[in-house]
XYZ file of C-alpha atoms in Angstrom:
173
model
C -11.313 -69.240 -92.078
C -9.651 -69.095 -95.247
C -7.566 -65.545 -94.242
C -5.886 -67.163 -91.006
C -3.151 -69.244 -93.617
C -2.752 -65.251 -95.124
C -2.546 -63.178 -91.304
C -0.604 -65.748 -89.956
C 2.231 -64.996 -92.625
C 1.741 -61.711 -92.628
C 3.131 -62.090 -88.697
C 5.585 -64.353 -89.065
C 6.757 -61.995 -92.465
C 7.400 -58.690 -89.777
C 8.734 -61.191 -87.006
C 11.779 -62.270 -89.897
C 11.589 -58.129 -90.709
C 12.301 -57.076 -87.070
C 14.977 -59.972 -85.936
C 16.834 -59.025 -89.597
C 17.161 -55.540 -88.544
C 18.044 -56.339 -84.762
C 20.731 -58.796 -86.323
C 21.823 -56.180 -89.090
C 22.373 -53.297 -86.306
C 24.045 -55.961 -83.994
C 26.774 -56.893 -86.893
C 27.110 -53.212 -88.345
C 27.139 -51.374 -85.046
C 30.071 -49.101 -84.886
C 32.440 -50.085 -81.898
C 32.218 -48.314 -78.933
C 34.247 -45.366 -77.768
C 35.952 -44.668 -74.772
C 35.020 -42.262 -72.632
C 36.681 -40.577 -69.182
C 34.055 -39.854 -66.300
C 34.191 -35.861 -66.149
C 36.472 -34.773 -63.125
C 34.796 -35.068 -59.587
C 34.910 -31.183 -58.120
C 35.777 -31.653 -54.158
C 34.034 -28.280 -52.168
C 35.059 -28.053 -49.122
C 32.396 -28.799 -46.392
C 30.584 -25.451 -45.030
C 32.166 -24.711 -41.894
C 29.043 -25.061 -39.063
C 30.352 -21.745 -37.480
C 28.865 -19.889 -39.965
C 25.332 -21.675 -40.059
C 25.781 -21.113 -36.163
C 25.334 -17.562 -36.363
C 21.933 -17.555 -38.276
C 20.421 -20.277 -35.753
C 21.608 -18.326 -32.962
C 24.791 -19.675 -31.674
C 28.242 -17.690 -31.392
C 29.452 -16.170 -34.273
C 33.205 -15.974 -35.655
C 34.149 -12.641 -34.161
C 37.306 -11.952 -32.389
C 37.371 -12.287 -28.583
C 38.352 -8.858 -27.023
C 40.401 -10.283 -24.106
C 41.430 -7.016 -22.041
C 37.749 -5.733 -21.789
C 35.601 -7.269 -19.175
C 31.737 -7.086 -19.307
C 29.708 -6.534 -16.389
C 26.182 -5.770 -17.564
C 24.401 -4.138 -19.977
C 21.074 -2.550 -20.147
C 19.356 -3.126 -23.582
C 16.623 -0.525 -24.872
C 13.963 -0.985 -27.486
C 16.462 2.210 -29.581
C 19.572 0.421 -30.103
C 21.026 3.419 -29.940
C 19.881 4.155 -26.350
C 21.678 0.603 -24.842
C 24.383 0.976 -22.770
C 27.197 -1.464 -21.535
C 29.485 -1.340 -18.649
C 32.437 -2.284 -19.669
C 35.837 -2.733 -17.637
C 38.726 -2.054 -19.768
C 42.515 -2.550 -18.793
C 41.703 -3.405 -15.224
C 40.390 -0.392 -14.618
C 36.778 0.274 -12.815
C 33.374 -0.291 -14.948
C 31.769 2.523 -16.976
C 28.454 2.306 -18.281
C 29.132 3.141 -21.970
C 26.776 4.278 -24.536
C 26.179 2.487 -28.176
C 28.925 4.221 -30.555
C 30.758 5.990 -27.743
C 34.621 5.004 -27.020
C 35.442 2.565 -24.548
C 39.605 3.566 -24.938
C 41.002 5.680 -27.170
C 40.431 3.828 -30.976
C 37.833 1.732 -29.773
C 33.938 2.211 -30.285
C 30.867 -0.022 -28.736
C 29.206 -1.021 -31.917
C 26.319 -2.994 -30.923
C 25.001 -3.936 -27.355
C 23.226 -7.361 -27.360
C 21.675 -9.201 -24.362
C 24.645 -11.273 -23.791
C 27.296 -9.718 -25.203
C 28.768 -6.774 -26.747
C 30.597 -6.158 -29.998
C 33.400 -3.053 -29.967
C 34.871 -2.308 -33.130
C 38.900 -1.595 -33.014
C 40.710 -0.860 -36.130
C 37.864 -1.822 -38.185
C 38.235 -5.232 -36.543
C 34.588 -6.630 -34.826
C 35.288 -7.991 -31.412
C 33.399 -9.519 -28.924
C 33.403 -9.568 -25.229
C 30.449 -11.983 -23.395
C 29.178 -11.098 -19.953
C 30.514 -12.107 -17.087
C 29.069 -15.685 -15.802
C 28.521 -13.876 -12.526
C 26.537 -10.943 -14.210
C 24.848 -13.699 -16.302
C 23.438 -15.311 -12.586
C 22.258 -11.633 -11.909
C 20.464 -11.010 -15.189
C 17.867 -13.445 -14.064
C 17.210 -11.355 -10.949
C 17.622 -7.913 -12.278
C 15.456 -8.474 -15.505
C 12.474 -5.855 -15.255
C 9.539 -5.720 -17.460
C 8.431 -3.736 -20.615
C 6.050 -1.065 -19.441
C 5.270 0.034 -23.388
C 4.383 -3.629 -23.674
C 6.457 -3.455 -26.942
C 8.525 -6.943 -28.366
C 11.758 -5.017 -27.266
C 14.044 -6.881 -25.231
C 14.420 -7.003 -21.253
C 16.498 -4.368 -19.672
C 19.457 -5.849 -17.397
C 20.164 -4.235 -14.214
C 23.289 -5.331 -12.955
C 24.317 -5.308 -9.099
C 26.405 -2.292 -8.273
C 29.027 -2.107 -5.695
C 28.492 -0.463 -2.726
C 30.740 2.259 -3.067
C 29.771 5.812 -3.714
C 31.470 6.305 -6.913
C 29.319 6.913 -9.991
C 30.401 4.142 -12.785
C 30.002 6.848 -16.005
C 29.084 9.941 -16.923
C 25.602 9.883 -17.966
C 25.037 13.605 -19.334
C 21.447 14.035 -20.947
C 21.794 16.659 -23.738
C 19.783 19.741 -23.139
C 16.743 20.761 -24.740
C 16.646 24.168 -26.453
């Protein structure tokens, strides 16, 4: 019992130690500096039409307004679709991918629901028709290859006797 006099000073000796140095770097402390907040950088908010195109909605192309859509007829080859396009008023022809439409203009791709013809090195975009879109659902025929290619569209043809292109197979040597 005779060390409790002798511990109990030793704590109260490094309590005066530690509030002498909180004191001594209160009173010495160099004053503070002032300081600007670094500059706020505005970016401009992503525009949804672009995140539209990767989830499937309508991208940014141009809207080809004198060419009319009346059906197309995806393959499992892209290269094998066909569209049949009306351009200028004039009557539908069934149009192969990367053949010309007019003079200068070229079906690029052939989708389901649209097409994209490339004039001038300028992508445009014509939809189909909503009255071909009403017929897709009764002219859609099945895969016989069972393949993950999509549906072919058959669109309703008039009744006239006139063929809508020239569909020439090339010949085999």
């Amino acid at each position: 019992m005779k060390r409790w006099p002798l511990i109990a000073t030793f704590v109260l000796f490094i309590a005066v130690c530690v509030s002498a140095a909180y004191w001594a770097m209160q009173l010495f402390k160099p004053p503070l500096r002032a300081f600007a907040a670094p500059p706020q950088i505005v970016l401009p908010a992503p525009k949804l039409d672009a995140a539209a195109g990767l989830l499937g909605g309508h991208s940014n192309a141009v809207v080809a307004s004198n060419f009319q859509l009346k059906g197309v007829v995806v393959a499992s080859n892209p290269a094998e679709s066909v569209a049949i396009l009306a351009a200028n008023g004039k009557p539908a022809k069934a149009i192969r991918t990367n053949a010309e439409v007019i003079p200068g203009v070229t079906v690029q791709e052939v989708n389901r629901h649209y097409v994209l013809l490339l004039e001038g090195g300028v992508v445009k975009r014509v939809e189909l028709t909503v009255d071909a879109k009403a017929q897709m659902k009764v002219g859609i025929s099945s895969n016989a290859t069972g393949a993950d290619s999509p549906p072919a569209i058959r669109p309703r043809l008039s009744n006239s006797s006139k063929p809508l292109g020239n569909f020439s197979t090339p010949s085999r040597p």
